[in-house]
Coordinates of N, CA and C in Angstrom, one line a residue:
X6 N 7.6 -20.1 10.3 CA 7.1 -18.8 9.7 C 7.9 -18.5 8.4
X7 N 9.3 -18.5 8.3 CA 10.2 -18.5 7.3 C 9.5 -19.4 6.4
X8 N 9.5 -20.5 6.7 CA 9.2 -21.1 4.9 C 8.1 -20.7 4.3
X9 N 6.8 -20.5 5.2 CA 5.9 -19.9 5.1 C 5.8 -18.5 4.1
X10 N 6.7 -17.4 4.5 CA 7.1 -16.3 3.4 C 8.1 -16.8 2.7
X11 N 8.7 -17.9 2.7 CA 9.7 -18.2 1.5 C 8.5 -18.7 0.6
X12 N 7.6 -19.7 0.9 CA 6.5 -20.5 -0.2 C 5.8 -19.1 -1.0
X13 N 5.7 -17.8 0.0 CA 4.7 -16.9 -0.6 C 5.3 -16.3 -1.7
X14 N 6.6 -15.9 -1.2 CA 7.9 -15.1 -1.8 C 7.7 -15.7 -3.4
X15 N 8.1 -17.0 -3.6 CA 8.2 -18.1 -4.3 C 6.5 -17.8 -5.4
X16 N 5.1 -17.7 -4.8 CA 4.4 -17.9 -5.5 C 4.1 -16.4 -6.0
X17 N 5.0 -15.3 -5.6 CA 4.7 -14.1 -6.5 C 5.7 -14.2 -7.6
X18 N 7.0 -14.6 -7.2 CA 8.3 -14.5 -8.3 C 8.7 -15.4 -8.9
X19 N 8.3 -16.8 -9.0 CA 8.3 -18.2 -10.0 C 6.9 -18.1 -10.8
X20 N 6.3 -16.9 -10.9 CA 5.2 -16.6 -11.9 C 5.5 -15.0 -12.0
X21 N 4.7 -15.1 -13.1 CA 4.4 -13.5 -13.9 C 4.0 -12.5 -13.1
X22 N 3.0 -13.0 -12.4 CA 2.3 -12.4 -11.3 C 3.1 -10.7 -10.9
X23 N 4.1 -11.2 -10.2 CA 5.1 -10.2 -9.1 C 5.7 -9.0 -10.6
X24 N 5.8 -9.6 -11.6 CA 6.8 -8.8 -12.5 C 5.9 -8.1 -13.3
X25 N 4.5 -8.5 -13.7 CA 3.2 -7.6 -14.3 C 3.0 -6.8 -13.5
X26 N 2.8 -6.7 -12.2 CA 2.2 -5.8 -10.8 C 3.4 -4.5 -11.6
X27 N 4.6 -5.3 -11.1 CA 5.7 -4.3 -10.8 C 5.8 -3.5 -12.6
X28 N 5.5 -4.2 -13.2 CA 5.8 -3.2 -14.7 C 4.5 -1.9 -14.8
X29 N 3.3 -2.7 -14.2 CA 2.4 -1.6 -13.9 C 2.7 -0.9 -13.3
X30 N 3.3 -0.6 -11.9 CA 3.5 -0.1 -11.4 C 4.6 1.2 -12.2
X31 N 5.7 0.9 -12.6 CA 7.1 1.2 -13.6 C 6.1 2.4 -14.6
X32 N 5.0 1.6 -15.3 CA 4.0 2.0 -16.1 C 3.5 3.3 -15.9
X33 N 2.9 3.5 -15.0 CA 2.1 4.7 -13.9 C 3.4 5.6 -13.8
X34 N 4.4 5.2 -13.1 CA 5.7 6.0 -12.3 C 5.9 6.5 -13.7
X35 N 6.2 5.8 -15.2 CA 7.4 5.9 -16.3 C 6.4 7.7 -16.8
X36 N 4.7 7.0 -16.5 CA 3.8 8.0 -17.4 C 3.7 9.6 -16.9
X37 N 3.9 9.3 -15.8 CA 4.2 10.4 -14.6 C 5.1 11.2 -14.8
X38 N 6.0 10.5 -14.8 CA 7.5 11.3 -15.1 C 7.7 11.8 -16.3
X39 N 7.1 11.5 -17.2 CA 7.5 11.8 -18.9 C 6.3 13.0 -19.1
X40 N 4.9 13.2 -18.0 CA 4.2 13.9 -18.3 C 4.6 15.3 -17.5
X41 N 5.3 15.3 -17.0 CA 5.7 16.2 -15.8 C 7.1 17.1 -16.9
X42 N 7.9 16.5 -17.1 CA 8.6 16.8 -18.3 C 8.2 17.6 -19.8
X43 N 7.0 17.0 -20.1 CA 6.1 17.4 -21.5 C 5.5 18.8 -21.1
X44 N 5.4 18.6 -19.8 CA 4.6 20.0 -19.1 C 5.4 21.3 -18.3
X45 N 6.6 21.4 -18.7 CA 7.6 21.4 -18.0 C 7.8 23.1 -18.7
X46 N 7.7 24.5 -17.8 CA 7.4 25.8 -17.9 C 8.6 26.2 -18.8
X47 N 10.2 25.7 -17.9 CA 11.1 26.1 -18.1 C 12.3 25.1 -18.7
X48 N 13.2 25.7 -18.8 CA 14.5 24.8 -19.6 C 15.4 23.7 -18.3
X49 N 14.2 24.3 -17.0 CA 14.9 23.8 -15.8 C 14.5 22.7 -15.2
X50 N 14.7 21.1 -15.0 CA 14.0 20.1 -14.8 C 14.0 20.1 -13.6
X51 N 12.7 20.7 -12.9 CA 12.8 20.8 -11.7 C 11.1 19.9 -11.1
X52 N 10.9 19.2 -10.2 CA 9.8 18.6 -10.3 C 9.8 18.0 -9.0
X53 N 8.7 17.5 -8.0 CA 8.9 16.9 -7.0 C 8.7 15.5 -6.8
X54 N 9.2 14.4 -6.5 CA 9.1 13.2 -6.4 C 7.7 12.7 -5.4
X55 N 7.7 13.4 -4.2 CA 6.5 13.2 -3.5 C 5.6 13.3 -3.8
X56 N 5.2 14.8 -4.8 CA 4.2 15.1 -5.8 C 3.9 13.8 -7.0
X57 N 4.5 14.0 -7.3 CA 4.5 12.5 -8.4 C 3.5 11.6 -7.7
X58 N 4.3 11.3 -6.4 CA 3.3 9.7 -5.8 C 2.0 10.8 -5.0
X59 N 1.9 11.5 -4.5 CA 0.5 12.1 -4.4 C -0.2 12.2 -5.8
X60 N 0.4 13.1 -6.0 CA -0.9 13.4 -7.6 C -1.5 11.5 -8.1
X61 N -0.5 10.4 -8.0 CA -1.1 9.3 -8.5 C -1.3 8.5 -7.8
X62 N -1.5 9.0 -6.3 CA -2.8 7.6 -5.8 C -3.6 7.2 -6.2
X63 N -4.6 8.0 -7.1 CA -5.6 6.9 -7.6 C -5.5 5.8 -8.6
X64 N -3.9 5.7 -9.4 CA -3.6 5.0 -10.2 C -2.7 4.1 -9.3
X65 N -2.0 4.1 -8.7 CA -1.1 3.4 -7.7 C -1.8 2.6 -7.0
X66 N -3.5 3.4 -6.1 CA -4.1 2.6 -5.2 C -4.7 0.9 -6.2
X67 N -4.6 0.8 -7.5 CA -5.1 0.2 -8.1 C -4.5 -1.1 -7.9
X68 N -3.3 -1.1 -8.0 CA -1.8 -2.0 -7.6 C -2.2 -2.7 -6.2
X69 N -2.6 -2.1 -5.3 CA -2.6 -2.8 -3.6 C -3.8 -3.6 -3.9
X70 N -4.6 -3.6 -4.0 CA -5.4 -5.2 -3.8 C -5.2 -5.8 -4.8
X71 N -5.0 -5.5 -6.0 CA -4.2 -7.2 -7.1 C -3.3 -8.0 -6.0
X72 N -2.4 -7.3 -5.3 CA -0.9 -7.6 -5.0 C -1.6 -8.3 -3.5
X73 N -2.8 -8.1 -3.1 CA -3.1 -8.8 -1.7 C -4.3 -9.6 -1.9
X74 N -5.3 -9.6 -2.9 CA -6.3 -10.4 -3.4 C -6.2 -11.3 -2.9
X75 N -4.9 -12.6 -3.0 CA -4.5 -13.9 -3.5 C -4.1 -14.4 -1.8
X76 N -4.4 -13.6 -1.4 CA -3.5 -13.9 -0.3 C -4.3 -15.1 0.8
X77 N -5.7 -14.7 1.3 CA -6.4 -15.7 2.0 C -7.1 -16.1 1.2
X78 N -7.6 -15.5 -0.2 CA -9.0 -15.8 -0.6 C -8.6 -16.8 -1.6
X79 N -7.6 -17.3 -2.6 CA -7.0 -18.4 -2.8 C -7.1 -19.8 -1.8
X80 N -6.5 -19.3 -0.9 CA -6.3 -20.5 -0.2 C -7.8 -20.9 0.1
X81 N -9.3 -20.2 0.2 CA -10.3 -20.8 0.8 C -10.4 -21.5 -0.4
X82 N -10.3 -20.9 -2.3 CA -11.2 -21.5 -3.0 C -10.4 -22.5 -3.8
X83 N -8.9 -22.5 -3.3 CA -8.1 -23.6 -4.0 C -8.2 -25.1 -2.9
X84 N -8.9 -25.0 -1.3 CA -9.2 -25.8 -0.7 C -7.7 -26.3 0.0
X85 N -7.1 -25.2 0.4 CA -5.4 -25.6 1.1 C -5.8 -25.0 2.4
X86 N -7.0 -24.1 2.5 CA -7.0 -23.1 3.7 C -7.1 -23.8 5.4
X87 N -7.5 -25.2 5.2 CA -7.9 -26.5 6.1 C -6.5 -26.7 6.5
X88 N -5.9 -27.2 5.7 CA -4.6 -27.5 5.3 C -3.3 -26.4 5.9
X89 N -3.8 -24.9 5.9 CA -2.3 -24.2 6.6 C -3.1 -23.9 7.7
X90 N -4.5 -23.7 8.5 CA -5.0 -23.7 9.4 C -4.7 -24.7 10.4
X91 N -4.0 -26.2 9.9 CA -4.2 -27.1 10.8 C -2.4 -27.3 11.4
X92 N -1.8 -26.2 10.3 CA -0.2 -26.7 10.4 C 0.0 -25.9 11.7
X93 N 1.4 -25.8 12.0 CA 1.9 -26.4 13.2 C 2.3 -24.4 13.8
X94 N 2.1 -23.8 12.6 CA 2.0 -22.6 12.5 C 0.7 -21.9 13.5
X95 N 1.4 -20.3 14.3 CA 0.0 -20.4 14.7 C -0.1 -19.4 13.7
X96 N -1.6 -18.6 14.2 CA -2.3 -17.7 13.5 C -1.8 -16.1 13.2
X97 N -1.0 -15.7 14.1 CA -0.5 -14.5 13.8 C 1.3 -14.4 13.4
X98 N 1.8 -16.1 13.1 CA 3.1 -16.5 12.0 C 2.2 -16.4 10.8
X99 N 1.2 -17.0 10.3 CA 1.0 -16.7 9.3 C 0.2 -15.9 8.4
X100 N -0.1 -14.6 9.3 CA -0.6 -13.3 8.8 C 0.5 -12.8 8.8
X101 N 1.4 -12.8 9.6 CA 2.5 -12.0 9.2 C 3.7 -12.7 8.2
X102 N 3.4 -13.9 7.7 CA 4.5 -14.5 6.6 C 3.4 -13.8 6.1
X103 N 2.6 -13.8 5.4 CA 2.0 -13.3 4.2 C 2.0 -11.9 3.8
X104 N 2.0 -11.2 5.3 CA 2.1 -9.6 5.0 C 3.3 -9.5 4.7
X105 N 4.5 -10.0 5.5 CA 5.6 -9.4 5.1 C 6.0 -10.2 3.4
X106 N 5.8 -11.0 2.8 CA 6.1 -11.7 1.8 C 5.0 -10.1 0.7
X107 N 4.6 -10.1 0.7 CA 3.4 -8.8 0.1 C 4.3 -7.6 0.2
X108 N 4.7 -7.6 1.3 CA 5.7 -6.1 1.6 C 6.6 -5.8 0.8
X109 N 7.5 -7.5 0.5 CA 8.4 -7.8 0.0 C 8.9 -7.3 -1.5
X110 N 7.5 -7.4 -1.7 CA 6.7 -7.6 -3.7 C 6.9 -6.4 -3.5
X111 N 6.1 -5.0 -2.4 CA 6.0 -3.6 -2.6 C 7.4 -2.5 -3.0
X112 N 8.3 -3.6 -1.8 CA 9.6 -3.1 -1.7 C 10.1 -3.1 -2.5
X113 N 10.1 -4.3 -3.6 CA 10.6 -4.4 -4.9 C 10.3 -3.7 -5.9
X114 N 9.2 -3.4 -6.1 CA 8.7 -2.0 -7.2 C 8.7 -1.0 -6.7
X115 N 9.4 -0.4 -5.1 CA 9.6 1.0 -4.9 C 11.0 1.1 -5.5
X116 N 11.6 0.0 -5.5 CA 13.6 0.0 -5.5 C 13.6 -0.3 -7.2
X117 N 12.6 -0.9 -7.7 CA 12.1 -0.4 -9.5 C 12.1 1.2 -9.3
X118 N 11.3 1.6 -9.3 CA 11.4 3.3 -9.2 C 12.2 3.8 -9.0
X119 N 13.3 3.4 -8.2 CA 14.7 4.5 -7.6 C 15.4 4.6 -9.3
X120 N 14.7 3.6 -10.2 CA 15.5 4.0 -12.0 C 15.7 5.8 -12.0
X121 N 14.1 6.4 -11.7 CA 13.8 7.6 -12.7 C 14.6 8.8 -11.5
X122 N 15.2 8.7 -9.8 CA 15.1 9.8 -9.6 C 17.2 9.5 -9.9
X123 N 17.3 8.7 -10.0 CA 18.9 8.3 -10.6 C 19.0 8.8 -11.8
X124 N 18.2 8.4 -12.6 CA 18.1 9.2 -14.2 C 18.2 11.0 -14.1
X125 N 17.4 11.1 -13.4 CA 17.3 12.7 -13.1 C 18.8 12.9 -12.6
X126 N 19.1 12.5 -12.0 CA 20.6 13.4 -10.7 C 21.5 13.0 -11.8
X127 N 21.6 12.8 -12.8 CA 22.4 12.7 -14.2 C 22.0 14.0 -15.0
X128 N 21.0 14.3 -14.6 CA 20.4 15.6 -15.8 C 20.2 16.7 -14.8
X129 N 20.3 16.9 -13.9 CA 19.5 17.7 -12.6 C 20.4 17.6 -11.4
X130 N 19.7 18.2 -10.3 CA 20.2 17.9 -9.4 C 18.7 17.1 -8.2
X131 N 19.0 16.4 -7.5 CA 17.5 15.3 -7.1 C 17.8 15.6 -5.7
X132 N 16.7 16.8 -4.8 CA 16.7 16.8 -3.5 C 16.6 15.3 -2.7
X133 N 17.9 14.5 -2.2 CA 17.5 13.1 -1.6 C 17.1 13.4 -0.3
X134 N 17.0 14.4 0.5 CA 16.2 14.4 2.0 C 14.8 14.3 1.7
X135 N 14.4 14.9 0.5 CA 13.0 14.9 0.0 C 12.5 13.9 -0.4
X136 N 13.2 13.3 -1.4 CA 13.2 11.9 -2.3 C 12.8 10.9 -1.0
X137 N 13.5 11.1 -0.2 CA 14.0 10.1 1.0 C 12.7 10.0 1.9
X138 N 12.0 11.3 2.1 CA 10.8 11.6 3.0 C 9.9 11.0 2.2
X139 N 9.1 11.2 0.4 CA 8.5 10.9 -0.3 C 8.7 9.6 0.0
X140 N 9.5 8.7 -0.4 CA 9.8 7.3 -0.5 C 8.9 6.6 1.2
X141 N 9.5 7.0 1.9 CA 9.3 6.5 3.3 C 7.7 6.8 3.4
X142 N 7.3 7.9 3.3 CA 5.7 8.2 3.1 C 4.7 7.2 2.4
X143 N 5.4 7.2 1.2 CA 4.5 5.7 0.5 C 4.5 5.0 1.0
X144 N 6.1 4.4 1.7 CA 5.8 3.0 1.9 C 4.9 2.3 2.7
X145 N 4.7 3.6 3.9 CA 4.1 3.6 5.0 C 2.4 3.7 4.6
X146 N 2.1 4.3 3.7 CA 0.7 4.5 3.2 C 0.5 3.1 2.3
X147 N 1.5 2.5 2.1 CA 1.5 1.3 0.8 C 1.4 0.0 2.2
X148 N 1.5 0.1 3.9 CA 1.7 -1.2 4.5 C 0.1 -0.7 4.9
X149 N -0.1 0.0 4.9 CA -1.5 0.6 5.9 C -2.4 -0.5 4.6
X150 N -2.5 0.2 3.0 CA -3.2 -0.4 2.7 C -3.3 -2.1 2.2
X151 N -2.0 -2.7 2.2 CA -1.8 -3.9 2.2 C -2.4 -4.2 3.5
X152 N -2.6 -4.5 4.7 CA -3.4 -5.0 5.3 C -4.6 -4.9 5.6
X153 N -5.2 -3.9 4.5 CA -6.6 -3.7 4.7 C -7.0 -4.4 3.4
X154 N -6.4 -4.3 2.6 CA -6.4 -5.4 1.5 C -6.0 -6.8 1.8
X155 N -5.6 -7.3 3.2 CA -5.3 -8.8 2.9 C -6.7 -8.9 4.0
X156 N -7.1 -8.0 4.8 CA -8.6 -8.2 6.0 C -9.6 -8.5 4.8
X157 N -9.6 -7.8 3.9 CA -10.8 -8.1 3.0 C -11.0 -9.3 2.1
X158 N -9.7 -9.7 1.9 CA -8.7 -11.1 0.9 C -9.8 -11.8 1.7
X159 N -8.9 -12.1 3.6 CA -9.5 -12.9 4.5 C -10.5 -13.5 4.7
X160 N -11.6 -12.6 4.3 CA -13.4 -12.5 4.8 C -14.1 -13.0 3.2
X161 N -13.0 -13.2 1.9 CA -13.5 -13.7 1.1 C -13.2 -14.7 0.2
X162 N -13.8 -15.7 -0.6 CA -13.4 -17.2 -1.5 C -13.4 -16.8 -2.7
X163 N -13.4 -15.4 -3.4 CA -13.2 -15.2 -4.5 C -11.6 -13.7 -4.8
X164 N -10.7 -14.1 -5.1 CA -9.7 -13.6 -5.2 C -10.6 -12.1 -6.1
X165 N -11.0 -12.1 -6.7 CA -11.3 -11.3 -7.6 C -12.3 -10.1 -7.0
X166 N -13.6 -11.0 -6.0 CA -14.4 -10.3 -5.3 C -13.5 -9.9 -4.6
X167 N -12.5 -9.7 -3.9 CA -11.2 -9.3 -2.4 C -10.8 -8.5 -3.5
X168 N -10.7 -8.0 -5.0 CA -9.6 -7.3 -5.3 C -11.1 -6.0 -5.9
X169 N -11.8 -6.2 -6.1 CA -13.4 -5.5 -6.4 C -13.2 -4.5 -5.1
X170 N -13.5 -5.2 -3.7 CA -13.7 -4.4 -3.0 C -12.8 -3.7 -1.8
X171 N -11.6 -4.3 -2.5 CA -10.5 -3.6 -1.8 C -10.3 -2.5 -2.7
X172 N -10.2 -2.5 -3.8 CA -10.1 -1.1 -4.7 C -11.4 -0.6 -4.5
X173 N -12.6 -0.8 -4.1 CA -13.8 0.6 -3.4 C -13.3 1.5 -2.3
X174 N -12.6 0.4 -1.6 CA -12.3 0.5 0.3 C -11.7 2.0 0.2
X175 N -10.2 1.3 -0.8 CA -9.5 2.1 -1.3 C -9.4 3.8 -1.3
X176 N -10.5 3.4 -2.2 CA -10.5 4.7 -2.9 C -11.7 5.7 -1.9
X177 N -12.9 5.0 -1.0 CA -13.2 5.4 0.0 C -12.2 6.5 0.4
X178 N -11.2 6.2 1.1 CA -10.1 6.6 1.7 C -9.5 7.4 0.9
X179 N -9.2 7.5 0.0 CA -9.1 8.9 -1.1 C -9.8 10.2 -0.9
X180 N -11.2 9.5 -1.0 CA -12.2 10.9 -1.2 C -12.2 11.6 -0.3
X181 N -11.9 11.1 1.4 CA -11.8 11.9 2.7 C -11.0 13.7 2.5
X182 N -10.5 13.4 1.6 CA -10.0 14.7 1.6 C -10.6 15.9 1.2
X183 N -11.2 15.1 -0.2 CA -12.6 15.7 -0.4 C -13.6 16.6 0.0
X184 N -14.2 15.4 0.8 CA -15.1 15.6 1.7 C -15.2 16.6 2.8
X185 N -13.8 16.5 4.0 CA -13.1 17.2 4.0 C -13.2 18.9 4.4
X186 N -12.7 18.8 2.7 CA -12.8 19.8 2.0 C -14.4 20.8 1.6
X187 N -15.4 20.0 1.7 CA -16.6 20.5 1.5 C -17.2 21.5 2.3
X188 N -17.8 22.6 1.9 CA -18.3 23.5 3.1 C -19.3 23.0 4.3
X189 N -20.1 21.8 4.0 CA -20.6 21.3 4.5 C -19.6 20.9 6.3
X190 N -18.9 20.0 5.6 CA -18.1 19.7 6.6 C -16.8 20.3 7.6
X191 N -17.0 21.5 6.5 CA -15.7 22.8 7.3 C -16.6 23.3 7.8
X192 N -17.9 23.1 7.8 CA -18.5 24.6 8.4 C -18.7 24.0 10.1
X193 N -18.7 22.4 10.2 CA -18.7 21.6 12.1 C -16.9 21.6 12.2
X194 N -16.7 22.2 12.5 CA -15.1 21.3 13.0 C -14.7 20.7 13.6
X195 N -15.3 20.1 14.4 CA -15.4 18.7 15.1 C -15.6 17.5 14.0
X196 N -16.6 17.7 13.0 CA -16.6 16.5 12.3 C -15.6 16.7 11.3
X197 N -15.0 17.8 11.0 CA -14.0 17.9 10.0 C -12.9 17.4 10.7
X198 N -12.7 17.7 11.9 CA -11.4 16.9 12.4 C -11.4 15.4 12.4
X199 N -12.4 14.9 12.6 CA -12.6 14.1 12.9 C -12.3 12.7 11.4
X200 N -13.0 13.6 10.2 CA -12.6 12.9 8.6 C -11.4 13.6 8.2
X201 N -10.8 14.6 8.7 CA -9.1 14.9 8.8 C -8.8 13.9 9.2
X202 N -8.7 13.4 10.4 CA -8.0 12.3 11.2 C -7.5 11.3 10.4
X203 N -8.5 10.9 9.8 CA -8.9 9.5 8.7 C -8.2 9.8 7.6
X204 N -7.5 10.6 6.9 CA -7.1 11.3 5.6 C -5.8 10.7 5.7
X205 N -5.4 9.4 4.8 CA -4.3 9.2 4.6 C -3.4 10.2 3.9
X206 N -4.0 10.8 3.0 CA -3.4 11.7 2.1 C -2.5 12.8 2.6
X207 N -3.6 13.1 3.3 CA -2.9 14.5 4.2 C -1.4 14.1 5.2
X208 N -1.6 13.0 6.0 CA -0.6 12.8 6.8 C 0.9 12.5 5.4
X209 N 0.3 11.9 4.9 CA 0.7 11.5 3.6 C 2.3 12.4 3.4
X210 N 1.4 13.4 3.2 CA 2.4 15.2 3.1 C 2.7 15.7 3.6
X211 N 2.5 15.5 5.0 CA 3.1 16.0 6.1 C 4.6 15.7 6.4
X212 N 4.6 14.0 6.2 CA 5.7 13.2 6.3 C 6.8 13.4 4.9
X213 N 5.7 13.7 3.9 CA 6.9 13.5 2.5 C 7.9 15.0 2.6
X214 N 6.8 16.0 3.1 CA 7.8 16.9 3.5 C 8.4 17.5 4.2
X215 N 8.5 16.3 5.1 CA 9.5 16.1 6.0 C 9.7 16.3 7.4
X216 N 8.0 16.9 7.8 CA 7.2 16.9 8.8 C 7.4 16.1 9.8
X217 N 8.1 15.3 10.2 CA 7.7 13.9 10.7 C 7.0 14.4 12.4
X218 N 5.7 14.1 11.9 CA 4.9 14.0 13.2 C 4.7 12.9 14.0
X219 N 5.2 13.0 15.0 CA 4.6 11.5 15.5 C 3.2 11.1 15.2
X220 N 2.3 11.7 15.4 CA 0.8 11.7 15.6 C 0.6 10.7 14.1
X221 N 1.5 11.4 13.0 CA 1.2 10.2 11.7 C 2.2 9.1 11.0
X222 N 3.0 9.4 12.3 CA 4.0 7.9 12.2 C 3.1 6.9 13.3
X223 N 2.3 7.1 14.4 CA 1.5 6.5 14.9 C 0.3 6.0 14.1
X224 N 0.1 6.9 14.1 CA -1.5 6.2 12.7 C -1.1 5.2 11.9
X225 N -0.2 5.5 11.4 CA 0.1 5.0 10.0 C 0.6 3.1 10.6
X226 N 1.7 3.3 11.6 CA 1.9 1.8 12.3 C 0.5 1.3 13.1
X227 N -0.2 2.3 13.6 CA -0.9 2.1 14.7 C -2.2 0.8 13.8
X228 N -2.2 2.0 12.5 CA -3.5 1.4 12.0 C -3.1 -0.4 11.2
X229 N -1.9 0.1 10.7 CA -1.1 -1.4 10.0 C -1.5 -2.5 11.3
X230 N -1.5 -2.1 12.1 CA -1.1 -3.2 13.4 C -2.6 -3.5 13.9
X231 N -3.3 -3.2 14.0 CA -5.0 -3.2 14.5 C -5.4 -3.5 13.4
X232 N -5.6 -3.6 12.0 CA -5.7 -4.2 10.8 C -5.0 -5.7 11.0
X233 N -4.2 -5.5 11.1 CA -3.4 -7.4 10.9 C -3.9 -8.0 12.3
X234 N -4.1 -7.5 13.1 CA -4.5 -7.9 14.5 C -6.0 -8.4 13.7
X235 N -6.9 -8.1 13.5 CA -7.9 -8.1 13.2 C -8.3 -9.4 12.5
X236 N -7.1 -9.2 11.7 CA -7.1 -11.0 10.6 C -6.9 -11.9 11.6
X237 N -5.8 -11.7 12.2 CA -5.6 -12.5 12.8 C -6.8 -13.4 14.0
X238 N -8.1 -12.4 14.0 CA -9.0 -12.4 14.8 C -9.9 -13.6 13.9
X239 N -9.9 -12.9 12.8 CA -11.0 -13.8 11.9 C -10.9 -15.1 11.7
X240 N -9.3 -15.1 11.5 CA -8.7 -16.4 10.6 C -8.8 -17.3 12.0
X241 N -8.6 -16.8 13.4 CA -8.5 -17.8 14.3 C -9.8 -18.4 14.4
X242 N -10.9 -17.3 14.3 CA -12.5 -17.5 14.4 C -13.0 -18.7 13.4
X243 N -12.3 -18.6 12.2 CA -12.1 -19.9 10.9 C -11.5 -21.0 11.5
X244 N -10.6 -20.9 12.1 CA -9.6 -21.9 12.3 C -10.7 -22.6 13.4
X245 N -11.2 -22.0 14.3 CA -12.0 -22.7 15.4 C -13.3 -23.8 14.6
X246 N -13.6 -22.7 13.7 CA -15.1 -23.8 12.9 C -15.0 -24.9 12.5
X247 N -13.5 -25.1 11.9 CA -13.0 -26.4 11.4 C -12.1 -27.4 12.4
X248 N -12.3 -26.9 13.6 CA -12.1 -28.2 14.6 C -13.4 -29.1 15.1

């Protein structure tokens, strides 16, 4: 399973790949922060870090399927997928070398980001219980969507179509809050709890500030784990056709 996320590790960071993701990413965070500043009431640099990564999910969510695209749907259309199917590996070492090698990449451009709240606690003072909750929040919303972006990689032979419709999925899951939100749907509250439930967003904030509910520390692994379970369902389902 090791070499397996060492080979992965290797095909984000011996290419451009891993270091374009992460500058975009640097990109988004740098534009954020300089706009929050430009907008800035008082002489007092005061601003929230968890806010930051809420207000820009929809630019962030853009990052998670580039970064998981490559992952199965490569291997069907570069013709290796016969080839790690047949190794000696089973099926759920190598969903999980690939998620955690993906994790890897994420981890790497969140500890890119620790630049701007270091820059601040030079100029300011930087709430770290908060920083600390924010951070943990993403990461946890950033594994949920990585393996919903490597189920959809899985089920496809074009890296590009996996990165198309993982950024719809995506953003699906954005609008819940929305929706939500609509009188339509406040006016049943049964079904409003029900697209609550589903709202990554929300739990999102519960956690950044510092809420820690179980109920969305459960979702959040619950769903990561029933997602990668899932692949693991398909790819064995693949794995069988080709015996």
């Amino acid at each position: 399973m090791f070499s397996l996320y060492k080979k992965e590790i290797q095909s984000f960071f011996y290419s451009p790949f891993a270091y374009v993701l992460s500058a975009l990413f640097m990109l988004i965070f740098g534009f954020a922060f300089v706009g929050r500043i430009v907008n800035m009431k008082t002489s007092v640099f005061q601003f929230s870090f968890p806010d930051m990564f809420y207000n820009n999910f929809f630019y962030f969510i853009f990052i998670i399927p580039l970064l998981t695209m490559r992952s199965f749907a490569d291997e069907r259309r570069g013709g290796t997928e016969v080839q790690l199917l047949t190794s000696p590996l089973t099926i759920p070492q190598i969903v999980l070398a690939k998620f955690f090698s993906i994790v890897t990449v994420f981890i790497f451009m969140l500890v890119l980001s620790l630049f701007f709240p270091i820059y601040v606690s030079f100029h300011g003072t930087v709430i770290w219980p908060s920083l600390i909750c924010g951070y943990v929040s993403f990461f946890l919303w950033g594994t949920a969507c990585i393996a919903i972006g490597m189920l959809i990689s899985a089920m496809q032979s074009s890296s590009i179509i996996a990165a198309i419709i993982g950024e719809i999925v995506m953003e699906g899951f954005l609008t819940l809050d929305l929706i939500g939100a609509s009188k339509m749907i406040e006016s049943n509250p049964r079904l409003n709890s029900v697209v609550t439930w589903f709202s990554m967003q929300r739990r999102f904030v519960f956690i950044a500030q510092g809420m820690f509910r179980l109920e969305d520390l459960v979702f959040f692994l619950s769903l990561t784990a029933m997602v990668l379970f899932w692949i693991v369902l398909y790819i064995e389902k693949r794995r069988r056709s080709h015996n």
